[in-house]
PDB file of C-alpha atoms and ligand atoms in Angstrom:
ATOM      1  CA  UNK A  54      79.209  91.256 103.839  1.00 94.00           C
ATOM      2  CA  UNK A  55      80.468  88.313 106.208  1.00 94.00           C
ATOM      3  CA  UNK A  56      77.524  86.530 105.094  1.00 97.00           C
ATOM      4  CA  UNK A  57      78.492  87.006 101.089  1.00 98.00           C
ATOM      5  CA  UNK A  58      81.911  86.786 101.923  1.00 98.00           C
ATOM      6  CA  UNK A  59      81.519  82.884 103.409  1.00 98.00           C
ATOM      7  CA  UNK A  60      78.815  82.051 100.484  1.00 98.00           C
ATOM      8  CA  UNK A  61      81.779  83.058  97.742  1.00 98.00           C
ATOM      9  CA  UNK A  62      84.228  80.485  99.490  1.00 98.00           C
ATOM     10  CA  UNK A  63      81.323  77.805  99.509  1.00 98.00           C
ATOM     11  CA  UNK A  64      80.432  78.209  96.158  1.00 98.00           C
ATOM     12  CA  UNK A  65      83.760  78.329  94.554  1.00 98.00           C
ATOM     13  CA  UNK A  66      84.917  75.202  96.622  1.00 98.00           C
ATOM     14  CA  UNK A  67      81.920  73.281  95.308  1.00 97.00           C
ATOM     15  CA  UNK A  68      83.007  74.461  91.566  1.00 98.00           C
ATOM     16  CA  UNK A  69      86.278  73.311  92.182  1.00 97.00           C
ATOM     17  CA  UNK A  70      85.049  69.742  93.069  1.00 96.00           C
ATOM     18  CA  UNK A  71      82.633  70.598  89.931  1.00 96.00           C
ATOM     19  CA  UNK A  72      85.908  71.001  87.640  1.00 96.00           C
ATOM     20  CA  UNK A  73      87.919  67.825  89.231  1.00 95.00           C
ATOM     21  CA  UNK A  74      85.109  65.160  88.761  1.00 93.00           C
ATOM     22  CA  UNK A  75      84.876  66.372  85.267  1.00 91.00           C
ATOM     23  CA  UNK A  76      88.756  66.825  84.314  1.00 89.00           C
ATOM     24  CA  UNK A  77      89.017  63.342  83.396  1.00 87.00           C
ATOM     25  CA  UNK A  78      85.789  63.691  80.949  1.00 87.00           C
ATOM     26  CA  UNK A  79      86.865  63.743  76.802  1.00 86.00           C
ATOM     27  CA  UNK A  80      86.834  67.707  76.406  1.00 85.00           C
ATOM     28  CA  UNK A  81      84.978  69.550  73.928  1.00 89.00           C
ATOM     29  CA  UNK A  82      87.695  72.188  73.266  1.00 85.00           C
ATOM     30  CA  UNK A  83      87.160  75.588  70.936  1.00 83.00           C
ATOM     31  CA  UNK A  84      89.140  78.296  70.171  1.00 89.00           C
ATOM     32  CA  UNK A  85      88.245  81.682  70.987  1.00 86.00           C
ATOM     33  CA  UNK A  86      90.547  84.737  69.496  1.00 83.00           C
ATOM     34  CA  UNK A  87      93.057  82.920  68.432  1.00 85.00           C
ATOM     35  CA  UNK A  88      94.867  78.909  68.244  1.00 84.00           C
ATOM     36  CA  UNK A  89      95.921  79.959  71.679  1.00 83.00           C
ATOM     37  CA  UNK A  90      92.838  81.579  73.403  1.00 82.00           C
ATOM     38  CA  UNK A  91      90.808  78.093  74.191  1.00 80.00           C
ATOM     39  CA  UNK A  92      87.588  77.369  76.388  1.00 86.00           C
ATOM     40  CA  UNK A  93      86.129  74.254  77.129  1.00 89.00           C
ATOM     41  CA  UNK A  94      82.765  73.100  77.839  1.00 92.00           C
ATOM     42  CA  UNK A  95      83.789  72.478  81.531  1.00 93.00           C
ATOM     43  CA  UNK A  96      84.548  76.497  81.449  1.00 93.00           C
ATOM     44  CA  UNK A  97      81.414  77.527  80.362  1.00 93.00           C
ATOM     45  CA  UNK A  98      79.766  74.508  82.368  1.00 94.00           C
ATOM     46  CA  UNK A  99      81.655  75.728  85.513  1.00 95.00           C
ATOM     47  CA  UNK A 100      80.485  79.263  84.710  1.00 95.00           C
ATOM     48  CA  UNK A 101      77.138  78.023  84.490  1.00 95.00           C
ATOM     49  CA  UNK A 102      77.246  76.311  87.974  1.00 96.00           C
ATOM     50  CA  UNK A 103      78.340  79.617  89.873  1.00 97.00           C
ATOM     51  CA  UNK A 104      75.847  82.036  87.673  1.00 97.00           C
ATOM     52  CA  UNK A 105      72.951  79.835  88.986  1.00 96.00           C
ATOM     53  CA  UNK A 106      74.286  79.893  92.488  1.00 98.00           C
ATOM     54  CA  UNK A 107      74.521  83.100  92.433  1.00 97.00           C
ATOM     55  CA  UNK A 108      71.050  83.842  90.880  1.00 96.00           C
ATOM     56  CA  UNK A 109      69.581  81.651  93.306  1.00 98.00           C
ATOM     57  CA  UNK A 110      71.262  83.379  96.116  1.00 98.00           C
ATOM     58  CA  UNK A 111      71.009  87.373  95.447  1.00 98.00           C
ATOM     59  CA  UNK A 112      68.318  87.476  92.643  1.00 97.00           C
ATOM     60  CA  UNK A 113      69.047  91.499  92.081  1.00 96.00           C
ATOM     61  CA  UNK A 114      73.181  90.986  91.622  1.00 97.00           C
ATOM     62  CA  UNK A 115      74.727  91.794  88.486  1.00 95.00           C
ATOM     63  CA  UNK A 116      77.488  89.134  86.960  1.00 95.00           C
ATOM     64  CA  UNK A 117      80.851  90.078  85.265  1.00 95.00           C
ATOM     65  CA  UNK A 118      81.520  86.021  83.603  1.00 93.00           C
ATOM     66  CA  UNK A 119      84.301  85.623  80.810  1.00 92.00           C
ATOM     67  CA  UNK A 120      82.373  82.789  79.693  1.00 91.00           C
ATOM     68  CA  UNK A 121      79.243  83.893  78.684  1.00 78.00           C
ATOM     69  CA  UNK A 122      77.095  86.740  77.887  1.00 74.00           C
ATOM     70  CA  UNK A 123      76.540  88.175  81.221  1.00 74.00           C
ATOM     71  CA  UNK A 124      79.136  91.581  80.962  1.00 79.00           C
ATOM     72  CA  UNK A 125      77.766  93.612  83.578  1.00 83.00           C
ATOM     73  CA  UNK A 126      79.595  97.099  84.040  1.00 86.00           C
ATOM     74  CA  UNK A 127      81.773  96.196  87.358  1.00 88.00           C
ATOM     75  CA  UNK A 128      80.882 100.180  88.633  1.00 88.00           C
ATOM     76  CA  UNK A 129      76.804  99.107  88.523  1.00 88.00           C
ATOM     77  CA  UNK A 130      75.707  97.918  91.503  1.00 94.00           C
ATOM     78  CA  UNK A 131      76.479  94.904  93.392  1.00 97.00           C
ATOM     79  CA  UNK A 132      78.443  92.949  90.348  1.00 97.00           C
ATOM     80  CA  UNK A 133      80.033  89.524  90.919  1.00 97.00           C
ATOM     81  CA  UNK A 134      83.025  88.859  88.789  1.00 97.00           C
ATOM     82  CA  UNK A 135      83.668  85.275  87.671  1.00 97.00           C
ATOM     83  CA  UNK A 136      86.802  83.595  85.402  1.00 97.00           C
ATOM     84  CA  UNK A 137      85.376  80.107  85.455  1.00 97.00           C
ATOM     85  CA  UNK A 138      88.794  78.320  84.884  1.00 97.00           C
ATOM     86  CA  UNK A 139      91.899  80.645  84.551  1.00 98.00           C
ATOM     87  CA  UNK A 140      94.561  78.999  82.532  1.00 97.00           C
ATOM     88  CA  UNK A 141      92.518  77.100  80.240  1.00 96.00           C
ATOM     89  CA  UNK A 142      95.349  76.178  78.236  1.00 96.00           C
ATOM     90  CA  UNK A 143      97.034  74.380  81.633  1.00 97.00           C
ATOM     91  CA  UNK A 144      93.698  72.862  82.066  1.00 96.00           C
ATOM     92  CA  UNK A 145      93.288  71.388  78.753  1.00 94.00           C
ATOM     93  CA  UNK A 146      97.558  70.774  77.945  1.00 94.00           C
ATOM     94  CA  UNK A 147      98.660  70.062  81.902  1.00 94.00           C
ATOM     95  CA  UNK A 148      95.511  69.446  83.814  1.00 94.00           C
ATOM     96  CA  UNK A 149      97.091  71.610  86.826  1.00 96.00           C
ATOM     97  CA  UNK A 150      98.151  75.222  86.744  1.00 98.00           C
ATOM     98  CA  UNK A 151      94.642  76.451  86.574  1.00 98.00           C
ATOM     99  CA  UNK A 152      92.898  78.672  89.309  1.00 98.00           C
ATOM    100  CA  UNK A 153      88.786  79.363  90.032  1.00 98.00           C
ATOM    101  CA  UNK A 154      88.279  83.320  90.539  1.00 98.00           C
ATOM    102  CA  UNK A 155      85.610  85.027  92.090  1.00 98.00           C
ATOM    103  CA  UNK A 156      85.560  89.085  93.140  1.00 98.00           C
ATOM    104  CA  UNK A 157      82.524  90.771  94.251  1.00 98.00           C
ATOM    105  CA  UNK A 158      82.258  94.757  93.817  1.00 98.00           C
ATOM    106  CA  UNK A 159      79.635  97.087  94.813  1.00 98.00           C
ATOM    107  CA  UNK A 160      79.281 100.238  92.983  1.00 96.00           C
ATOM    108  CA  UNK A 161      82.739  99.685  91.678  1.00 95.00           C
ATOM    109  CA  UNK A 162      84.406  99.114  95.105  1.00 97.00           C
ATOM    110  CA  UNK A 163      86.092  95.785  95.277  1.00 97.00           C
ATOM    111  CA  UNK A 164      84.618  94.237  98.509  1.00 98.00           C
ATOM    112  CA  UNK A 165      86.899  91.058  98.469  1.00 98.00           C
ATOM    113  CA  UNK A 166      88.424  88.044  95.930  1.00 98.00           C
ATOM    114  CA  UNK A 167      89.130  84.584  95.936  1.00 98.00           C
ATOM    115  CA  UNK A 168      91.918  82.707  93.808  1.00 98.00           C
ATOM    116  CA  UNK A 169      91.298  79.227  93.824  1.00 98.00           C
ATOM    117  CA  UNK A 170      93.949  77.205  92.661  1.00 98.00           C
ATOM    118  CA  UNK A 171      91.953  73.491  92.001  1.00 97.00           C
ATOM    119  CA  UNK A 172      94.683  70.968  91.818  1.00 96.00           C
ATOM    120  CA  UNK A 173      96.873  72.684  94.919  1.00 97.00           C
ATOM    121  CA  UNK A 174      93.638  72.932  96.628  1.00 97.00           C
ATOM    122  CA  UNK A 175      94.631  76.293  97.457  1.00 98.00           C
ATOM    123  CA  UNK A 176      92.045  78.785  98.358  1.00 98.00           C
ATOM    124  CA  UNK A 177      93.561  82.455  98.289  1.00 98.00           C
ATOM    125  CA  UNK A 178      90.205  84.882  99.880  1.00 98.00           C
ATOM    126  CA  UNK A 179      89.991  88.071 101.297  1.00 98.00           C
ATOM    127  CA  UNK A 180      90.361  91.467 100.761  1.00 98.00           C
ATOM    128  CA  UNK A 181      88.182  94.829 101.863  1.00 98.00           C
ATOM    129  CA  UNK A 182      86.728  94.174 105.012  1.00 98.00           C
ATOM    130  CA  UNK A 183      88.615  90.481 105.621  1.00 98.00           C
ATOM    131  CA  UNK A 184      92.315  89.510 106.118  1.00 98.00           C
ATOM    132  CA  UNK A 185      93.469  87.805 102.954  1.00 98.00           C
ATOM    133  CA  UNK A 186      94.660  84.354 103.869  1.00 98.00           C
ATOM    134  CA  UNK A 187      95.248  81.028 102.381  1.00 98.00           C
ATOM    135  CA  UNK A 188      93.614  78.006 103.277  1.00 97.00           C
ATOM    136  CA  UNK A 189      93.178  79.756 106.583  1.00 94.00           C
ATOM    137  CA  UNK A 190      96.857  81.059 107.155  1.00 98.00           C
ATOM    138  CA  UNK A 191      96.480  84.776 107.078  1.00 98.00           C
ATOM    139  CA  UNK A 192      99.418  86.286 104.535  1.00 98.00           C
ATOM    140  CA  UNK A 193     101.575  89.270 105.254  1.00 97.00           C
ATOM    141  CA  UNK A 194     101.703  92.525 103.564  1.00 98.00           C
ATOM    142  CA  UNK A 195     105.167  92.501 101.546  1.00 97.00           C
ATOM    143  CA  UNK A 196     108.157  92.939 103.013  1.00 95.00           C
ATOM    144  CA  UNK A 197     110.658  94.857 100.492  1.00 94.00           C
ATOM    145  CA  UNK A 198     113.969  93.106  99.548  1.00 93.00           C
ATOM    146  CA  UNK A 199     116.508  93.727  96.883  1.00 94.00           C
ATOM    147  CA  UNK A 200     115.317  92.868  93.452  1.00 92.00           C
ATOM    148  CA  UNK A 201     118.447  90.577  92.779  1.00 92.00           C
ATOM    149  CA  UNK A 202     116.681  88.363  95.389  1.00 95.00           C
ATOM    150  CA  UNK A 203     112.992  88.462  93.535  1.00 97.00           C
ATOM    151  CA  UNK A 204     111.678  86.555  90.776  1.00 98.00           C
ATOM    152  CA  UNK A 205     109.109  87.936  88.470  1.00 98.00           C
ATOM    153  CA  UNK A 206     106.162  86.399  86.912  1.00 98.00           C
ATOM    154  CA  UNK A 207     105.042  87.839  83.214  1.00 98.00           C
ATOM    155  CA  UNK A 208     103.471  87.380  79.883  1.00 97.00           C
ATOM    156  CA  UNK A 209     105.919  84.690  78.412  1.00 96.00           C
ATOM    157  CA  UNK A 210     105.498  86.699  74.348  1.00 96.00           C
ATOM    158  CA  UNK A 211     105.317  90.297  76.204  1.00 96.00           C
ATOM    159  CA  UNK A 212     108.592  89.140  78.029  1.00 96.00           C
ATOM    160  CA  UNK A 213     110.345  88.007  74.853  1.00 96.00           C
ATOM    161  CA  UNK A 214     109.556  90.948  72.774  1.00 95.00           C
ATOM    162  CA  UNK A 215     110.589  93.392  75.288  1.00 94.00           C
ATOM    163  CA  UNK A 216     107.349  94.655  75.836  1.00 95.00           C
ATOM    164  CA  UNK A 217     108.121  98.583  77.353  1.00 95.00           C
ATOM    165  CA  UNK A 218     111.583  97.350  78.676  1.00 94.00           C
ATOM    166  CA  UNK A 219     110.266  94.112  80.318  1.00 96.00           C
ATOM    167  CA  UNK A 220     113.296  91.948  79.935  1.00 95.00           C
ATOM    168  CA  UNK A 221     115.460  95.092  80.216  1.00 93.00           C
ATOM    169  CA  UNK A 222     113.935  95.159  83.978  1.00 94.00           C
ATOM    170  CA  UNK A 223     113.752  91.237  84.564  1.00 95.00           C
ATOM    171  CA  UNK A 224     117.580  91.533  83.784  1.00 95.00           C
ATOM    172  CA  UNK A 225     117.868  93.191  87.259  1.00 94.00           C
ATOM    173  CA  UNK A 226     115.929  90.495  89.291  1.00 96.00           C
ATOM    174  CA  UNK A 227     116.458  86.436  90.193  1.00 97.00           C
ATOM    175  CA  UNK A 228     114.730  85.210  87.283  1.00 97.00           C
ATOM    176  CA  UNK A 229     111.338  85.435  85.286  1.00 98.00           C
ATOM    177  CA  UNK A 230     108.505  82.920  85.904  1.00 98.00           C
ATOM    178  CA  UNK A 231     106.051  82.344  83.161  1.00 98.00           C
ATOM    179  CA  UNK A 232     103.287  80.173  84.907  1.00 98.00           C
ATOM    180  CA  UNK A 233      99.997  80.464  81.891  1.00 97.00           C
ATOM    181  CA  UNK A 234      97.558  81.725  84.897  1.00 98.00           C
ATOM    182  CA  UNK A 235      97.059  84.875  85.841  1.00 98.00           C
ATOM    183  CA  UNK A 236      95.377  83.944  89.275  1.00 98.00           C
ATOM    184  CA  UNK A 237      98.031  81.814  90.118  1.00 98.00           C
ATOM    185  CA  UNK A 238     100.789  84.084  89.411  1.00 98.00           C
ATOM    186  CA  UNK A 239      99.173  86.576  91.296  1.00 98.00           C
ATOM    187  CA  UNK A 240      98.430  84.519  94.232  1.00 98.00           C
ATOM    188  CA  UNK A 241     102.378  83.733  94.094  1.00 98.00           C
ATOM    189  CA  UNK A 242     103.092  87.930  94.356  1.00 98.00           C
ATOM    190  CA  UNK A 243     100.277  87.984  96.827  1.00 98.00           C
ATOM    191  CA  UNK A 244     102.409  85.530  98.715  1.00 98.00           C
ATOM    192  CA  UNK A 245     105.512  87.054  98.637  1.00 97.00           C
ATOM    193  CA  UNK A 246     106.940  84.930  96.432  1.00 98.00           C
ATOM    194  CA  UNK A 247     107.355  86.933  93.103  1.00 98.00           C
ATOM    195  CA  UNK A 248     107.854  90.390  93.292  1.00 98.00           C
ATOM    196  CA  UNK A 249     105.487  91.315  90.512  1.00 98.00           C
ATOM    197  CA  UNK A 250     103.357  90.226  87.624  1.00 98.00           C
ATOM    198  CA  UNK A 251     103.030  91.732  83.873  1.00 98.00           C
ATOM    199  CA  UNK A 252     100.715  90.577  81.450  1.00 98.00           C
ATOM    200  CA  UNK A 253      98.178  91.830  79.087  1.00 97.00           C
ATOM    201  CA  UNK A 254      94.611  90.755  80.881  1.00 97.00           C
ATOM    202  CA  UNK A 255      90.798  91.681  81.303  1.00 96.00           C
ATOM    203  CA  UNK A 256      88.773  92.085  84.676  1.00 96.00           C
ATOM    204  CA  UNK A 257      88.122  88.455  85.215  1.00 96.00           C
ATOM    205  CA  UNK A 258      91.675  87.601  85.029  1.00 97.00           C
ATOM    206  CA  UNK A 259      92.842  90.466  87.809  1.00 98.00           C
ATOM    207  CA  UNK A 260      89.900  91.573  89.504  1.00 98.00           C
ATOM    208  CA  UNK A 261      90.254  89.041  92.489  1.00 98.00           C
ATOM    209  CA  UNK A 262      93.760  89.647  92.893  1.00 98.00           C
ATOM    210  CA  UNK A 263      93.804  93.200  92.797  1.00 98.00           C
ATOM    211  CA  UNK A 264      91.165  93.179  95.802  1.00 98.00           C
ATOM    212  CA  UNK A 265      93.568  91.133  97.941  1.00 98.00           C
ATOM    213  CA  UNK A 266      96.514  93.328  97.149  1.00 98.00           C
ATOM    214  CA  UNK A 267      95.099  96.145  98.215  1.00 98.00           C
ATOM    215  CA  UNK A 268      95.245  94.914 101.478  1.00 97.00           C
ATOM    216  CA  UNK A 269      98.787  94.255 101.914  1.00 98.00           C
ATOM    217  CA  UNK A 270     100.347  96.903  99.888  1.00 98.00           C
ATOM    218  CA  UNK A 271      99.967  96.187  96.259  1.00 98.00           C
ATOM    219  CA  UNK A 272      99.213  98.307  93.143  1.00 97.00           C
ATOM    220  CA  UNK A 273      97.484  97.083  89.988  1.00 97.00           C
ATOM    221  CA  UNK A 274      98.446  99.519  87.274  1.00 96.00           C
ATOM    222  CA  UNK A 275      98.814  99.622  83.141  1.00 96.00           C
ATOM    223  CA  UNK A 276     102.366  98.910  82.708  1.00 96.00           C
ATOM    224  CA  UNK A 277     102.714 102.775  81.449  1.00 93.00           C
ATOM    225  CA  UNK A 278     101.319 103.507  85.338  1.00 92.00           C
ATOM    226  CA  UNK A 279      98.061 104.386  84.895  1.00 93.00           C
ATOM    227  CA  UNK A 280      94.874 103.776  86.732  1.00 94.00           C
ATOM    228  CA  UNK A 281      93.230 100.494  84.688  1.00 95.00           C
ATOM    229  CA  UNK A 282      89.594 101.007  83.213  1.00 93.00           C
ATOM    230  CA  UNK A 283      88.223  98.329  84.658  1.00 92.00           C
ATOM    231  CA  UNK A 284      86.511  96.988  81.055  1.00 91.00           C
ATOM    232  CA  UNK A 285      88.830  95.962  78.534  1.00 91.00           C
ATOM    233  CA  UNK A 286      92.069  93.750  78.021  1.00 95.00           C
ATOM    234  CA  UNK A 287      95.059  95.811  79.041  1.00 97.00           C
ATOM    235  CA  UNK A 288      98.762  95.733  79.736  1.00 97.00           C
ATOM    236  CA  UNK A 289      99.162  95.861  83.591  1.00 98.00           C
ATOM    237  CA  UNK A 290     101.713  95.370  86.469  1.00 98.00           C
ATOM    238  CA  UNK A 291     100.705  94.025  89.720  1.00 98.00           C
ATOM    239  CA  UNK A 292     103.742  95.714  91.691  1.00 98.00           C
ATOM    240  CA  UNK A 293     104.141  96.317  95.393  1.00 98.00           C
ATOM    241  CA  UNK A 294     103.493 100.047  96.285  1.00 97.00           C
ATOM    242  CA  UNK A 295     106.953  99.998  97.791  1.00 96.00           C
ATOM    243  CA  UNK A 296     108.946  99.338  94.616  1.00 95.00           C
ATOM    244  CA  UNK A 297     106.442 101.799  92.186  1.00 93.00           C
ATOM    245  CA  UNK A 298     109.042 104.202  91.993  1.00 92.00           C
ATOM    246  CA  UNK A 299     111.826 101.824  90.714  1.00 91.00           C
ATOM    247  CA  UNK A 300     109.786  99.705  88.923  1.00 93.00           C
ATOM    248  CA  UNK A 301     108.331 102.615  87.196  1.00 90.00           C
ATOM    249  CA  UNK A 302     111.647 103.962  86.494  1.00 89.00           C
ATOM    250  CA  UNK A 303     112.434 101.517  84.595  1.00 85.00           C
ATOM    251  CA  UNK A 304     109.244  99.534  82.802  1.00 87.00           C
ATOM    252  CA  UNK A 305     109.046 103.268  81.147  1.00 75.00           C
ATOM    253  CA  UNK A 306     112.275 103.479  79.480  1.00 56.00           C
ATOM    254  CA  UNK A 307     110.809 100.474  77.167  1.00 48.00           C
TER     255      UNK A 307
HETATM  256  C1  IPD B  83      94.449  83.634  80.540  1.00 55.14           C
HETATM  257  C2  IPD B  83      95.540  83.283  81.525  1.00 55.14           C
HETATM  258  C3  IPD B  83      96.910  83.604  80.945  1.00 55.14           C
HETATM  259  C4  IPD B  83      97.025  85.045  80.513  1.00 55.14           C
HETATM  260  C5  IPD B  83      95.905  85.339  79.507  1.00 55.14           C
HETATM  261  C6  IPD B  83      94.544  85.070  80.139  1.00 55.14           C
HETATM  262  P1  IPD B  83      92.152  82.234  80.557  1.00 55.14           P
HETATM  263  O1  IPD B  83      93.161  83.404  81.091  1.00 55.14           O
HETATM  264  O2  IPD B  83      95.387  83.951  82.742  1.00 55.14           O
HETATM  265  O3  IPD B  83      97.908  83.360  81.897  1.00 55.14           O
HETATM  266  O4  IPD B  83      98.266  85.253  79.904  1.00 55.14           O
HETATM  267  O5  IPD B  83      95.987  86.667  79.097  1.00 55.14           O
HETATM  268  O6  IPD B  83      93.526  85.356  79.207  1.00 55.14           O
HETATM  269  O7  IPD B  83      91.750  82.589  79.167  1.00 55.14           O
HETATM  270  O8  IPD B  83      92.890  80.959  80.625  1.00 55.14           O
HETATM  271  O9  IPD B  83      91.038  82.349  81.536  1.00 55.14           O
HETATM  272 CA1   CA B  84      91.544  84.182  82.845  1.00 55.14          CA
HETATM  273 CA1   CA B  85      88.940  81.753  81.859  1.00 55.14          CA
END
């Protein structure tokens, strides 16, 4: 696994120097589900760069990629799990904000996840086996505190419309962060630095993170606290295991 592990941080440096030579390119931008669900050709380009790696590398691997039309079930097998460029809208409206995620499974056990957030050059990795560090500084599992001391990240619309008591429960805590990345925001809980994270994402988006968490004491749960499926979009909370109970307590009463 050491031997994957250091390939994954290789390869998603090298598409992160992929994606910042090409930033400054004219992009070809298209929408997906909606005005606000947008890909780019350096997305599906970036995708393309990893998929080959990866090919190249472990010929018999299965790929999970957002960007194309390689959905392999994450339980089958050795699966890699790829979100080429996570806050394409940053990318394209910002050019920062936007994270590189990898997570590797085998037979539907998360084996470890990187969060690469490009312009920061931050590399969150770890997870499984490995200590989950960033850029070589290992991180701590959290550390509970008051939630009038925490910020939250979330869903900016889920957040304004209440979503199952959402701003009922962000009325308890510091303040809510709305960053457009999942990774990112969950890199930022991973660090201790928001409590939690709601939004309504797919594998790709929380696959790497939830890896990592495990490892230092987080959850990754539907926001009505169930086990997640693993396949389709969903409403989740990435919440330490700590505060499950209150959180719980009150996400519900939504
Ligand atoms: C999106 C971002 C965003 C989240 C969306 C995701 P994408 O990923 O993580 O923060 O709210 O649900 O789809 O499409 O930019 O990779
Ligand atoms: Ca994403
Ligand atoms: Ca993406």
């Amino acid at each position: 696994m050491e031997a994957k592990f250091k390939f994954a941080q290789d390869l998603i440096r090298q598409a992160a120097v992929y994606v910042r030579q090409r930033m400054t390119e004219d992009l070809q931008i298209e929408q997906k589900s909606q005005f606000d669900d947008l890909v780019t050709n350096i997305d599906k380009d970036s995708q393309d760069f990893m998929v080959e790696a990866i090919q190249k590398a472990y010929p018999d691997d299965n790929i999970l990629g957002e960007e194309s039309e390689l959905y392999a079930d994450l339980k089958d097998g050795h699966v890699w799990v790829l979100d080429p460029i996570d806050g394409t809208v940053n990318f394209v409206a910002q050019g920062r904000d936007f994270a590189i995620m990898i997570a590797y499974y085998e037979d539907g056990v998360g084996q470890f996840g990187l969060i690469y957030d490009v312009v920061c050059d931050k590399l969150y990795s770890g997870g499984g086996e490995f200590e989950v560090s960033c850029n070589g500084r290992t991180l701590s599992p959290y550390q509970s505190r008051p939630l009038n001391r925490q910020l939250i990240g979330a869903n900016g619309r889920m957040y304004a419309s209440n979503y199952l008591g959402l701003a009922d429960f962000a009325s308890k805590v510091l303040g809510v962060r709305v960053l457009g990345s999942a990774g990112i925001s969950m890199s930022r809980v991973l660090e201790g630095q928001l409590l939690a994270y709601f939004s309504a994402i797919s594998p790709w988006d929380y696959a790497a993170a939830s890896i990592m968490g495990q490892k230092l004491g987080y959850e990754l749960l539907t926001m009505t606290g169930e086990p997640l499926d693993y396949e389709s979009r969903q409403a989740v909370m990435f919440i330490p295991r700590a505060e499950e109970a209150l959180i719980k307590r009150d996400i519900k009463k939504g």
